[in-house]
Coordinates of C-alpha atoms in Angstrom, one line a residue:
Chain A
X1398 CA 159.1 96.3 102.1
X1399 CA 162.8 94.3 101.6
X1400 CA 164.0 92.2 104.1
X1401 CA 167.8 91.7 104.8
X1402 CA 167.4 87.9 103.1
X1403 CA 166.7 89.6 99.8
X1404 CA 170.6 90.9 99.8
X1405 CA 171.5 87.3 101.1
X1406 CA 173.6 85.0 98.2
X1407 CA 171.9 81.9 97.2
X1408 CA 174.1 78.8 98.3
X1409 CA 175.5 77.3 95.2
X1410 CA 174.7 73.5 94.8
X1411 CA 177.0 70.9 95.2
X1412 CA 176.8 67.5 93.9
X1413 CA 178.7 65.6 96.3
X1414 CA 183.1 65.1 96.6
X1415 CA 184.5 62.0 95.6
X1416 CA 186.1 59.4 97.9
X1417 CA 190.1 59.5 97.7
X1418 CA 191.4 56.7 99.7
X1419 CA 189.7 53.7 100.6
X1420 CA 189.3 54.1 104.3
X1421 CA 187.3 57.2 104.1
X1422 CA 183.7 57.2 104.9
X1423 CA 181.6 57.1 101.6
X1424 CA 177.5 58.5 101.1
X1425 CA 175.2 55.3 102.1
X1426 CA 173.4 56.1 98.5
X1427 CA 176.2 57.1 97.1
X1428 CA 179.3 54.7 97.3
X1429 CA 181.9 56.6 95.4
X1430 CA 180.8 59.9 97.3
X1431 CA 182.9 61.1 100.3
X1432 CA 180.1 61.4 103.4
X1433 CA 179.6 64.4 104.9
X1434 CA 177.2 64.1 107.7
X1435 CA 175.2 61.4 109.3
X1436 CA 171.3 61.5 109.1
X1437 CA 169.8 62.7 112.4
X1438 CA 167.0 60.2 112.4
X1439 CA 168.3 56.7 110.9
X1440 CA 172.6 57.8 111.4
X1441 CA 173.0 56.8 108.1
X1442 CA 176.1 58.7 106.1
X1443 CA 175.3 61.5 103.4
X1444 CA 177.2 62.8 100.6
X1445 CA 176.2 66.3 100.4
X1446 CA 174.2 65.6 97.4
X1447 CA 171.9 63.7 99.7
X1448 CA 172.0 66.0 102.5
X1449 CA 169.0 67.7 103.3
X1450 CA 168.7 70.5 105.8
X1451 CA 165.6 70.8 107.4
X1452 CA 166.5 74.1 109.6
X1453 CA 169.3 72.4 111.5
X1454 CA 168.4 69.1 111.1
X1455 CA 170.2 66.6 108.2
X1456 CA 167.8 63.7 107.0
X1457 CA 168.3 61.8 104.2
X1458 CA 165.4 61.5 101.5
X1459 CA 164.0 58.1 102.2
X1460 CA 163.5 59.0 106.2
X1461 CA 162.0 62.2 104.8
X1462 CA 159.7 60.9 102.5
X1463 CA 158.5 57.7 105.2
X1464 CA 158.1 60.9 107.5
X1465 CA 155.9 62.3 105.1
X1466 CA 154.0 59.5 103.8
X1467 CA 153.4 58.4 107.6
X1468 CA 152.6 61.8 108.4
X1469 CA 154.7 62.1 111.3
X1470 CA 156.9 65.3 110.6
X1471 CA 154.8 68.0 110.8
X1472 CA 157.0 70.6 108.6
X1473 CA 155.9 68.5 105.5
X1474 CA 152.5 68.3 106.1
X1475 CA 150.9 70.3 103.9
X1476 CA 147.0 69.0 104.1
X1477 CA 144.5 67.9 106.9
X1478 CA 141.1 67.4 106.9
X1479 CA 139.2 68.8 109.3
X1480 CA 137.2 65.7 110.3
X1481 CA 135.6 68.0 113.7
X1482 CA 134.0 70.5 111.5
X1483 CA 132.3 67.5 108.8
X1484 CA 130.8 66.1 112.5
X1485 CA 130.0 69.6 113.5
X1486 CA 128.6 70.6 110.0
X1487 CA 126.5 67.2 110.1
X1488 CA 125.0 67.6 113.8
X1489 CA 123.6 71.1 113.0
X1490 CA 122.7 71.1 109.4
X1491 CA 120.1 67.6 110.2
X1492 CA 118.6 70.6 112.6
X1493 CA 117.2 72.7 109.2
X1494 CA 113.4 71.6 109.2
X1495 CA 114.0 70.0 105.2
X1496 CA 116.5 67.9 106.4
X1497 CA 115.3 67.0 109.9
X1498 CA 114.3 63.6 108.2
X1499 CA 117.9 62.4 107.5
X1500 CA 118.3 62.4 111.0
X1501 CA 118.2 59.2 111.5
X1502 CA 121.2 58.6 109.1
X1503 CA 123.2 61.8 110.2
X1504 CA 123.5 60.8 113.9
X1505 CA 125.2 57.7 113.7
X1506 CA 127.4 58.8 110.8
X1507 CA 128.0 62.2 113.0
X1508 CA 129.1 59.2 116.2
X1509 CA 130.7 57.1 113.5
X1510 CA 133.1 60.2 112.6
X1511 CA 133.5 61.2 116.1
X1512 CA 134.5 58.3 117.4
X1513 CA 136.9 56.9 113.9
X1514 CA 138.7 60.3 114.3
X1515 CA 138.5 61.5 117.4
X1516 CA 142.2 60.6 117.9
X1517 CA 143.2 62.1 114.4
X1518 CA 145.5 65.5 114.5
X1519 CA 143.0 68.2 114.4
X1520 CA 144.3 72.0 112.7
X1521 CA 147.3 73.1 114.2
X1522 CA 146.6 76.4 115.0
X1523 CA 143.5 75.5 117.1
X1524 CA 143.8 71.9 118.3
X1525 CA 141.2 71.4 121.0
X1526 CA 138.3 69.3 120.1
X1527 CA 134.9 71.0 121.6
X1528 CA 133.6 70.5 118.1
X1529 CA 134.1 66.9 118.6
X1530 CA 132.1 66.7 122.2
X1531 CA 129.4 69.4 120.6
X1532 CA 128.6 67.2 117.5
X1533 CA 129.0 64.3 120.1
X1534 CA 126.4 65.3 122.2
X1535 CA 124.2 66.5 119.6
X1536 CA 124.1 63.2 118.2
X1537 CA 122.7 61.9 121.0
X1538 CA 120.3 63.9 121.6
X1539 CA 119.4 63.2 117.9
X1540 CA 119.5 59.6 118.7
X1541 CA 117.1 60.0 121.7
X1542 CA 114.4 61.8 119.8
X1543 CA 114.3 59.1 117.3
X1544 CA 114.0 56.8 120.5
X1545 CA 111.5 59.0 121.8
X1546 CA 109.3 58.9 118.8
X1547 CA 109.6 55.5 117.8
X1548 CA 108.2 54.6 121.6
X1549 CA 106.0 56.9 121.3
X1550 CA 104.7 55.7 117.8
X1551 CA 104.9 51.8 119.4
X1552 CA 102.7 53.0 122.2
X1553 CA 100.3 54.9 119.7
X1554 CA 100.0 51.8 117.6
X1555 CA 99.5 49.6 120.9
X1556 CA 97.0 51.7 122.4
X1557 CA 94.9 51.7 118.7
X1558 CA 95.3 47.7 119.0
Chain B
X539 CA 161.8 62.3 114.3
X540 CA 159.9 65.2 116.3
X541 CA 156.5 64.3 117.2
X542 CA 155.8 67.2 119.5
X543 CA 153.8 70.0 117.7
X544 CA 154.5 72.8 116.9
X545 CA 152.5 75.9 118.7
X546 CA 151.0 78.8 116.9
X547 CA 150.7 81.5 119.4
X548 CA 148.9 84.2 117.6
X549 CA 146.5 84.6 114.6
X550 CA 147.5 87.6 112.1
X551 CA 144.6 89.9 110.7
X552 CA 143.2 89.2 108.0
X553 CA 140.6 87.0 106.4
X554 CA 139.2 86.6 103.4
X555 CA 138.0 84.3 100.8
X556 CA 138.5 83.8 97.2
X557 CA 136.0 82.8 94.4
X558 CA 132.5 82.4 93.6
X559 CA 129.9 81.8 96.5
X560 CA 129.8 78.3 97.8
X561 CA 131.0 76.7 95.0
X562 CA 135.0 77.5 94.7
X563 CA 135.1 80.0 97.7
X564 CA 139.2 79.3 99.2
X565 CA 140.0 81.0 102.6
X566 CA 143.3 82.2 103.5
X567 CA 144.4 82.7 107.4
X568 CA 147.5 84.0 108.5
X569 CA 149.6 82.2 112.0
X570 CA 152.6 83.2 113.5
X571 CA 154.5 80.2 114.7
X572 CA 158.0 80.1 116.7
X573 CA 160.2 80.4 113.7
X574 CA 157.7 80.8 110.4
X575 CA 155.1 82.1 108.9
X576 CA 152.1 79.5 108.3
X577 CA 149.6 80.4 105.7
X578 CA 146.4 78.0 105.7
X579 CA 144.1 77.9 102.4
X580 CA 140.8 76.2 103.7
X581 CA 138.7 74.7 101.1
X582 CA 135.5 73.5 102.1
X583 CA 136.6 70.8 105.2
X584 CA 140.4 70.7 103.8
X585 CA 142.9 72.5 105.5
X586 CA 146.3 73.1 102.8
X587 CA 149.2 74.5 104.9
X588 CA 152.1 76.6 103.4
X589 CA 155.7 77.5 106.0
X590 CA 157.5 80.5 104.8
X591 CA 160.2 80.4 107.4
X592 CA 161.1 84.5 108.6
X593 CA 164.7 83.4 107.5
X594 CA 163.7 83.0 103.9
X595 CA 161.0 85.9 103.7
X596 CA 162.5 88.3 101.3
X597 CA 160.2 91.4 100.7
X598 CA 156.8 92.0 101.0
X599 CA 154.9 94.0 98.4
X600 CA 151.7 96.1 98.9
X601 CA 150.1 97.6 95.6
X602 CA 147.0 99.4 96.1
X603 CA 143.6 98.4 93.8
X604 CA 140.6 100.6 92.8
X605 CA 138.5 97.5 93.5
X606 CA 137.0 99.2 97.4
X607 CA 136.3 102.2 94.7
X608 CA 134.5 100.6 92.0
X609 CA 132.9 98.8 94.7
X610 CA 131.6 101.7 96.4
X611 CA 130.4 103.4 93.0
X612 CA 128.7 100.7 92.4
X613 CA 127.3 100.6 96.1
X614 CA 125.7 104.5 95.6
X615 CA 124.8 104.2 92.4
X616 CA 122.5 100.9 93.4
X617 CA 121.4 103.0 96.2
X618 CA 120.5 105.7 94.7
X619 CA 118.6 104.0 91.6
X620 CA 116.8 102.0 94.5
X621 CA 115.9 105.2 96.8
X622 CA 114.8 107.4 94.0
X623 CA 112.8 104.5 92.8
X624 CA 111.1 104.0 96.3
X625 CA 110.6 107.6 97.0
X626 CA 108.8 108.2 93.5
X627 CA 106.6 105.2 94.2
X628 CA 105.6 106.9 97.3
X629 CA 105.5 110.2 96.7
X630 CA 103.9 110.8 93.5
X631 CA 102.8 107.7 91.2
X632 CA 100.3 106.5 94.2
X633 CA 101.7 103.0 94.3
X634 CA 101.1 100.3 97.3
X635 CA 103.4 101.6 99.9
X636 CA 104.7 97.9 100.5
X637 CA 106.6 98.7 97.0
X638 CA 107.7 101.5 98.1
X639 CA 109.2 100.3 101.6
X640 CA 110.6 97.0 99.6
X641 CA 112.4 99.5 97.4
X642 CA 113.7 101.4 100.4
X643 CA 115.0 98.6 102.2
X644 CA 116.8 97.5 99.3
X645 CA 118.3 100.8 98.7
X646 CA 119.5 100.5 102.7
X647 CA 121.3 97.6 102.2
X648 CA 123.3 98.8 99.3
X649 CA 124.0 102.1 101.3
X650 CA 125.4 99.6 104.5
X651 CA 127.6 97.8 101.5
X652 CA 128.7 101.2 101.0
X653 CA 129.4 102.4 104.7
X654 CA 130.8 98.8 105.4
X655 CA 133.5 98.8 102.5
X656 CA 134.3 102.3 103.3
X657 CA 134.4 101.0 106.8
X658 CA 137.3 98.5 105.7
X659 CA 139.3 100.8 104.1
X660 CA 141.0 101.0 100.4
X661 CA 141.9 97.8 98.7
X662 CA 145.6 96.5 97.9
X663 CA 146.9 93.1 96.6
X664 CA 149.9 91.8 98.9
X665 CA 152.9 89.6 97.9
X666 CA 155.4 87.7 99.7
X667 CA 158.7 86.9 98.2
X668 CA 160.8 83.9 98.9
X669 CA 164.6 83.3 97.3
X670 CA 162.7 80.4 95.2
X671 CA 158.7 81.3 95.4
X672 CA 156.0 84.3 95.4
X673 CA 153.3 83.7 97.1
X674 CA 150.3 86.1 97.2
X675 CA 148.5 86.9 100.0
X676 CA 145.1 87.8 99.5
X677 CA 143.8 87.5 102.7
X678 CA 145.6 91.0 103.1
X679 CA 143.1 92.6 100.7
X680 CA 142.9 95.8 102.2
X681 CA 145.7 98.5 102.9
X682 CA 145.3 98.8 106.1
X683 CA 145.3 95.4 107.5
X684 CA 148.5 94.5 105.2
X685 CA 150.4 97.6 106.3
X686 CA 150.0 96.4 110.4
X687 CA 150.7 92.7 109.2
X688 CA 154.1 93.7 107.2
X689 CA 155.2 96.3 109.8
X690 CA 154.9 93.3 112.2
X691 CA 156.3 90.7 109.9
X692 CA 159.5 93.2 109.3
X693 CA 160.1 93.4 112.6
X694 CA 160.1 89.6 113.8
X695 CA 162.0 89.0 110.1
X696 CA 164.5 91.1 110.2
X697 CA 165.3 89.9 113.7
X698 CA 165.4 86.6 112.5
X699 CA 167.6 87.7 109.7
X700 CA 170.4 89.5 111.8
X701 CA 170.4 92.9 111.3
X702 CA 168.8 96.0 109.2
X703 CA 169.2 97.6 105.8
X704 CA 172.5 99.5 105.1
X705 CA 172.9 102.0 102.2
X706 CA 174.4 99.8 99.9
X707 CA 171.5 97.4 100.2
X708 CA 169.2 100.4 99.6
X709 CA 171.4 101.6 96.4
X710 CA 170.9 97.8 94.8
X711 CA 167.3 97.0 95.6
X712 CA 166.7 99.5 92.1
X713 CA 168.3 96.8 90.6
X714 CA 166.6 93.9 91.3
X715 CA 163.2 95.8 91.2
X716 CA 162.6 94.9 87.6
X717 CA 163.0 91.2 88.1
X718 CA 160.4 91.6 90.9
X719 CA 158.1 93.3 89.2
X720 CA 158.2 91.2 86.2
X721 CA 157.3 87.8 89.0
X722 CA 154.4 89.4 90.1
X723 CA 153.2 90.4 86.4
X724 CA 153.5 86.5 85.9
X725 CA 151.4 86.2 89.7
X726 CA 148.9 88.4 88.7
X727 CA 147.7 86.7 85.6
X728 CA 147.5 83.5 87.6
X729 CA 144.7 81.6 88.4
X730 CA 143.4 81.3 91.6
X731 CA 145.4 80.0 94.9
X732 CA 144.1 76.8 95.1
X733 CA 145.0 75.7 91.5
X734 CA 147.8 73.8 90.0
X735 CA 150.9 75.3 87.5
X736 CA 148.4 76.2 84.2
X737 CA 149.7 76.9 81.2
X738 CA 149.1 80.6 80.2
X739 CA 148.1 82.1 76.7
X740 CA 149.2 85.6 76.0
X741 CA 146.0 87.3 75.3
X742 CA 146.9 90.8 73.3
X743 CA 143.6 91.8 74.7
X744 CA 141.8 92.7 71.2
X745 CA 138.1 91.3 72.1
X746 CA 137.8 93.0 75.5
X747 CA 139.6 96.7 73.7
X748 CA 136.4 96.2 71.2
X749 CA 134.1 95.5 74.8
X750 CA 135.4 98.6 76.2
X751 CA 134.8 100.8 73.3
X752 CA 131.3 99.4 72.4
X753 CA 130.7 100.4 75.8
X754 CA 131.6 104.2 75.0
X755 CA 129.5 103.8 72.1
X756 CA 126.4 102.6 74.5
X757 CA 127.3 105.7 77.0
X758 CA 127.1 108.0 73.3
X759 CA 123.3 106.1 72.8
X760 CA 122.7 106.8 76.2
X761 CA 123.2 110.5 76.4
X762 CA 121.1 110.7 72.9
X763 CA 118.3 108.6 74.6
X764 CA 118.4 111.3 77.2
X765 CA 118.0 113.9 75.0
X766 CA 115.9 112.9 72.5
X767 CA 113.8 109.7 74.4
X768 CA 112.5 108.9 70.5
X769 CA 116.1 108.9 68.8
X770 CA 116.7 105.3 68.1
X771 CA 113.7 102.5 67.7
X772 CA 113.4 100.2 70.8
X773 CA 114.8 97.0 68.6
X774 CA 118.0 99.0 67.3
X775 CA 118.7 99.8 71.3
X776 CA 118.1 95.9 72.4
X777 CA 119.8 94.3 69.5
X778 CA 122.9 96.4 71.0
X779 CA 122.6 95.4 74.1
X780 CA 122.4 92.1 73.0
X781 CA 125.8 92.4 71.0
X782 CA 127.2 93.9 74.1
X783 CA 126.2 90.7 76.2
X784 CA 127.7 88.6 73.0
X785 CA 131.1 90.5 73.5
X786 CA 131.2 90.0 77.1
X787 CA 130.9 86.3 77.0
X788 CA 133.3 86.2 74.6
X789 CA 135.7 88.4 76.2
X790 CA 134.6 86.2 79.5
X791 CA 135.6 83.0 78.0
X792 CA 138.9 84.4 75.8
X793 CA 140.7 85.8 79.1
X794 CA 140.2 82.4 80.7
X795 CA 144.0 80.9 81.4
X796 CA 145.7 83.8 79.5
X797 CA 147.9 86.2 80.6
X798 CA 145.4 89.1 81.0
X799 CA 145.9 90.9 84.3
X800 CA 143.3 90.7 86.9
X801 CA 141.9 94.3 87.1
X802 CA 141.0 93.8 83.2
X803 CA 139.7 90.3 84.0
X804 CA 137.3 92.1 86.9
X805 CA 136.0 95.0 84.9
X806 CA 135.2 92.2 82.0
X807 CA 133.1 90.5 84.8
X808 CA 131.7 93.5 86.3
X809 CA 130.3 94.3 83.0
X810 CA 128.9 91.3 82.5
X811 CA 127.3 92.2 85.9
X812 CA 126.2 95.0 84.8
X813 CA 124.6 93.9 81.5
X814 CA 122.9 91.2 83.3
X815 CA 121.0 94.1 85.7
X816 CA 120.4 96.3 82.6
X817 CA 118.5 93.5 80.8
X818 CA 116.3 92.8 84.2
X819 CA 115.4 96.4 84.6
X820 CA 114.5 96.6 80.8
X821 CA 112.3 93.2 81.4
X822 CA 111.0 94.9 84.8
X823 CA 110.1 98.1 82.3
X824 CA 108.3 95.9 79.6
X825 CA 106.4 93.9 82.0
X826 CA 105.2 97.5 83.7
X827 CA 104.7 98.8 80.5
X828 CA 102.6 95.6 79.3
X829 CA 101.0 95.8 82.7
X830 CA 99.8 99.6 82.1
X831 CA 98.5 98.8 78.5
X832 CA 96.2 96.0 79.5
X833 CA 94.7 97.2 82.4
X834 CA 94.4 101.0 80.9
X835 CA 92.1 99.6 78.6
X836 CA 89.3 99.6 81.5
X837 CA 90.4 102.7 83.1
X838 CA 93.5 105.1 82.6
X839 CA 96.0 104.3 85.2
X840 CA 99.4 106.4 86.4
X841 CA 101.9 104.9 85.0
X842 CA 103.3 106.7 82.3
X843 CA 105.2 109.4 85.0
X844 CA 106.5 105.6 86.1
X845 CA 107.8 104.8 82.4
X846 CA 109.1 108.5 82.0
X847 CA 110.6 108.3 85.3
X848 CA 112.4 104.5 84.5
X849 CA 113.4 105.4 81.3
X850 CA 115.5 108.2 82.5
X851 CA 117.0 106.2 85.3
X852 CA 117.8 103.3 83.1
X853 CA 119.4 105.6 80.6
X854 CA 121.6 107.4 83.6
X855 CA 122.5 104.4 85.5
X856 CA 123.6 103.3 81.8
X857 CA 125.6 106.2 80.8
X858 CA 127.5 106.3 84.1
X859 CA 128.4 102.3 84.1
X860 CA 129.3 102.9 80.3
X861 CA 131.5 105.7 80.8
X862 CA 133.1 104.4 83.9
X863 CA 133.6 100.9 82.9
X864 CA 135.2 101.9 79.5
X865 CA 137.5 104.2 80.8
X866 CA 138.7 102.1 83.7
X867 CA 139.2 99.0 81.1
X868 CA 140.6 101.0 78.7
X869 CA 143.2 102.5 81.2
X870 CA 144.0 98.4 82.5
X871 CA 144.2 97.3 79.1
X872 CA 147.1 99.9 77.7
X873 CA 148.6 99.5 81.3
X874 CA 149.1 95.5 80.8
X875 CA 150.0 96.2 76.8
X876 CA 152.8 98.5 78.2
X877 CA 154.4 96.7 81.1
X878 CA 154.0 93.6 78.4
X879 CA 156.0 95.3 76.0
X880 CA 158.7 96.4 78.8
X881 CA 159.1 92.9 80.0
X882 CA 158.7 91.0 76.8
X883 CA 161.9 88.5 76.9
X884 CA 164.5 89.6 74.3
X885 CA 164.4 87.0 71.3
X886 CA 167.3 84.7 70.6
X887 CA 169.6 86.1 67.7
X888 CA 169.8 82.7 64.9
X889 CA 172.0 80.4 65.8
X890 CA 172.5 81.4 69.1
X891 CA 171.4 78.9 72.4

């Protein structure tokens, strides 16, 4: 199946235009490189060797790649971890009889989680975080059967003294 | 810069994951968002995210796999092996019925495999080409599903891209067929989704050619056995197994990070498959042979209808894996060594760059 794009001409490249005369604007990177646009984010002028089009928008590298590092454009994220499903995964696996002893390590790590990333950016096709409040409350009421045993193993002991 | 996030309406068919159980399985999900096309790979609890905007979506290819087939041979031959081998313990050799029923669930399960991948539909591998990239989809791994998802994609793309197809498009896409073709050759020899650029070896295929006609040599063996049960001596028949399962490995570890197509690359592994299940049955048939020898020393017991019985299956089930795994090979093997010839990359005449 061919879409029209595959009849579509590749843009050539182009390294940038050299500045002329001395009152024209020159690239911020670039200082013998006539500007062509301003960067939408920090207004600084391009050649259009540093021009990059993100659909409509024109950044220049460095705010791209601090948007990237700091996570904050979303079109250049390419990884997350799902921190919802480890809590998730953690509350309900502790349930499996053979590992019903590591509860008492796999609750607080399951709040630990919960609470450290509960303000994290979740997928971003299905951002709503019920797995968060499921693991959440599962955790406690991992927490309280510890508590419940543990009084009820102090009272045992007490009632033997 | 724009914090607000972008919303993915609706979730494409389509699932499936890639690799070997738990240990390298990779997920694939398909989203449609305002203006592209997000792909998500899930790995264990990491999400990898991949934007093919419906401006830059070239074409879409759909090539259809024997893989639901094999499968479902497979499937009924399994199933078969299993029900006969239930019924006869039932019916006439007077064994515990638990044995019987074991063998007869079994034998269900392989016929649901059966009736589920039939259920699914044929199988297909799906690319998606990009002016710079080609990506394959292989959550689209059966026809069906990948037909509704590209008739869907071509409509929101080609809106996207202004306009439809006119005849002079049409008349050039011959053209630039070839080059396509050639990408995916490239694709299909690639390792799996989730890995980095690999080098590739050219593999000319010579260990698994040997594989696939040892295996016609093993279905020739089998048909004698058939015939005459007493024609070769039970070493002679193990120590070729046991080359067979030498070959495999081989051929296993030789098409790793070459430039082997997949189908080859499956049949390799479904033989190995298969020669692991030939050597359990023949240890299930010595320990029931052992079994019958010790305790017919007390009293004579009904086994050797059993033995008749799992020799002849044994020697079937062989002969129709042998035949149909050699042939299938064979047939992938001079496919790849063709298209490799077509698209071999002229060689530079001395002196020139």
């Amino acid at each position: 199946m061919v879409f029209p794009a595959f009849f579509r001409e590749m843009a050539p490249g182009t390294s940038g235009e050299k500045t002329l005369f001395d009152d024209e604007s020159s690239c911020f990177y670039h200082p013998t490189k006539k500007a062509v646009v301003p960067c939408d984010i920090c207004g600084r002028f391009l050649c259009a060797l540093c021009d990059v089009d993100m659909h409509g928008q024109h950044m220049c590298p460095s705010c791209i790649d601090a948007g990237k590092t700091k996570g904050k454009m979303e079109q250049l994220e390419v990884e997350r971890t799902r921190w919802d499903v480890i809590a998730l995964t953690l509350s309900i696996l502790t349930w499996i009889p053979p590992l019903l002893y590591l509860i008492m390590f796999t609750a607080p790590a399951t709040l630990f989680i919960v609470i450290r990333h509960w303000n994290t950016t979740l997928s971003p096709v299905r951002p709503n975080r019920w797995r968060f409040v499921a693991a959440f409350l599962m955790a406690v009421c991992q927490l309280a059967l510890i508590g419940l045993i543990a009084t009820m193993f102090v009272m045992e002991v007490g009632a033997y003294e | 810069m724009s914090k607000t996030p972008t919303v993915y309406k609706r979730k494409l068919p389509g699932k499936a994951k890639r690799g070997f159980g738990l240990l390298n399985a990779t997920g694939q999900r398909l989203w449609l968002g305002p203006d592209h096309l997000l792909v998500i790979n899930t790995l264990y609890f990491k999400e990898r995210y991949k934007r093919f905007y419906f401006t830059d979506i070239q074409a879409l290819t759909i090539t259809r796999t024997t893989t639901g087939m094999i499968l479902n041979v497979v499937f009924a031959i399994l199933a078969a092996l299993f029900g006969i081998w239930g019924a006869a313990a039932f019916l006439t050799l007077g064994w515990d019925p638990v044995a019987g029923i074991f063998l007869e669930i079994v034998a269900v399960c392989f016929l649901l495999g059966l009736a589920l991948n039939s259920l699914f539909g044929p199988t297909c591998r799906c690319f998606m080409y990009t002016p710079v990239h080609c990506e394959e989809l292989f959550c689209l791994g059966r026809l069906w599903t990948a037909r509704r998802v590209a008739r869907e994609l071509h409509a929101i793309a080609d809106t996207a891209q202004g306009g439809t197809l006119d005849s002079a498009d049409v008349d050039n896409l011959a053209v630039r067929q070839g080059s396509m073709q050639k990408q995916a050759l490239g694709i299909a020899a690639s390792a799996p989704a989730n890995a980095m650029l690999q080098e590739v070896r050219h593999d000319d295929g010579k260990i698994h050619s040997s594989l696939f006609y040892l295996l016609l040599v093993d279905a020739i063996m089998s048909v004698s056995l058939l015939i005459w049960p007493d024609f070769l001596p039970a070493p002679v028949s193990m120590g070729f197994v046991a080359l067979l399962i030498f070959v495999t490995v081989a051929a296993v570890i030789r098409q790793k990070r070459s430039d082997l197509p997949r189908n080859v690359r499956n049949v390799t592994w479904t033989t190995f498959a298969y020669l692991c299940l030939l050597v359990f049955f023949m240890y299930v048939f010595t320990v029931i042979n052992e079994f019958g020898r010790t305790m017919g020393e007390d009293e004579p017991l009904a086994l050797e209808g059993l033995q008749t019985i799992l020799v002849k299956v044994i020697n079937s089930i062989s002969l129709v894996f042998d035949l149909l795994l050699s042939f299938i090979g064979l047939r992938y093997l001079s496919d790849f060594r063709r298209r490799s010839a077509v698209y071999e990359e002229p060689t530079a005449a001395p002196g020139e760059e």
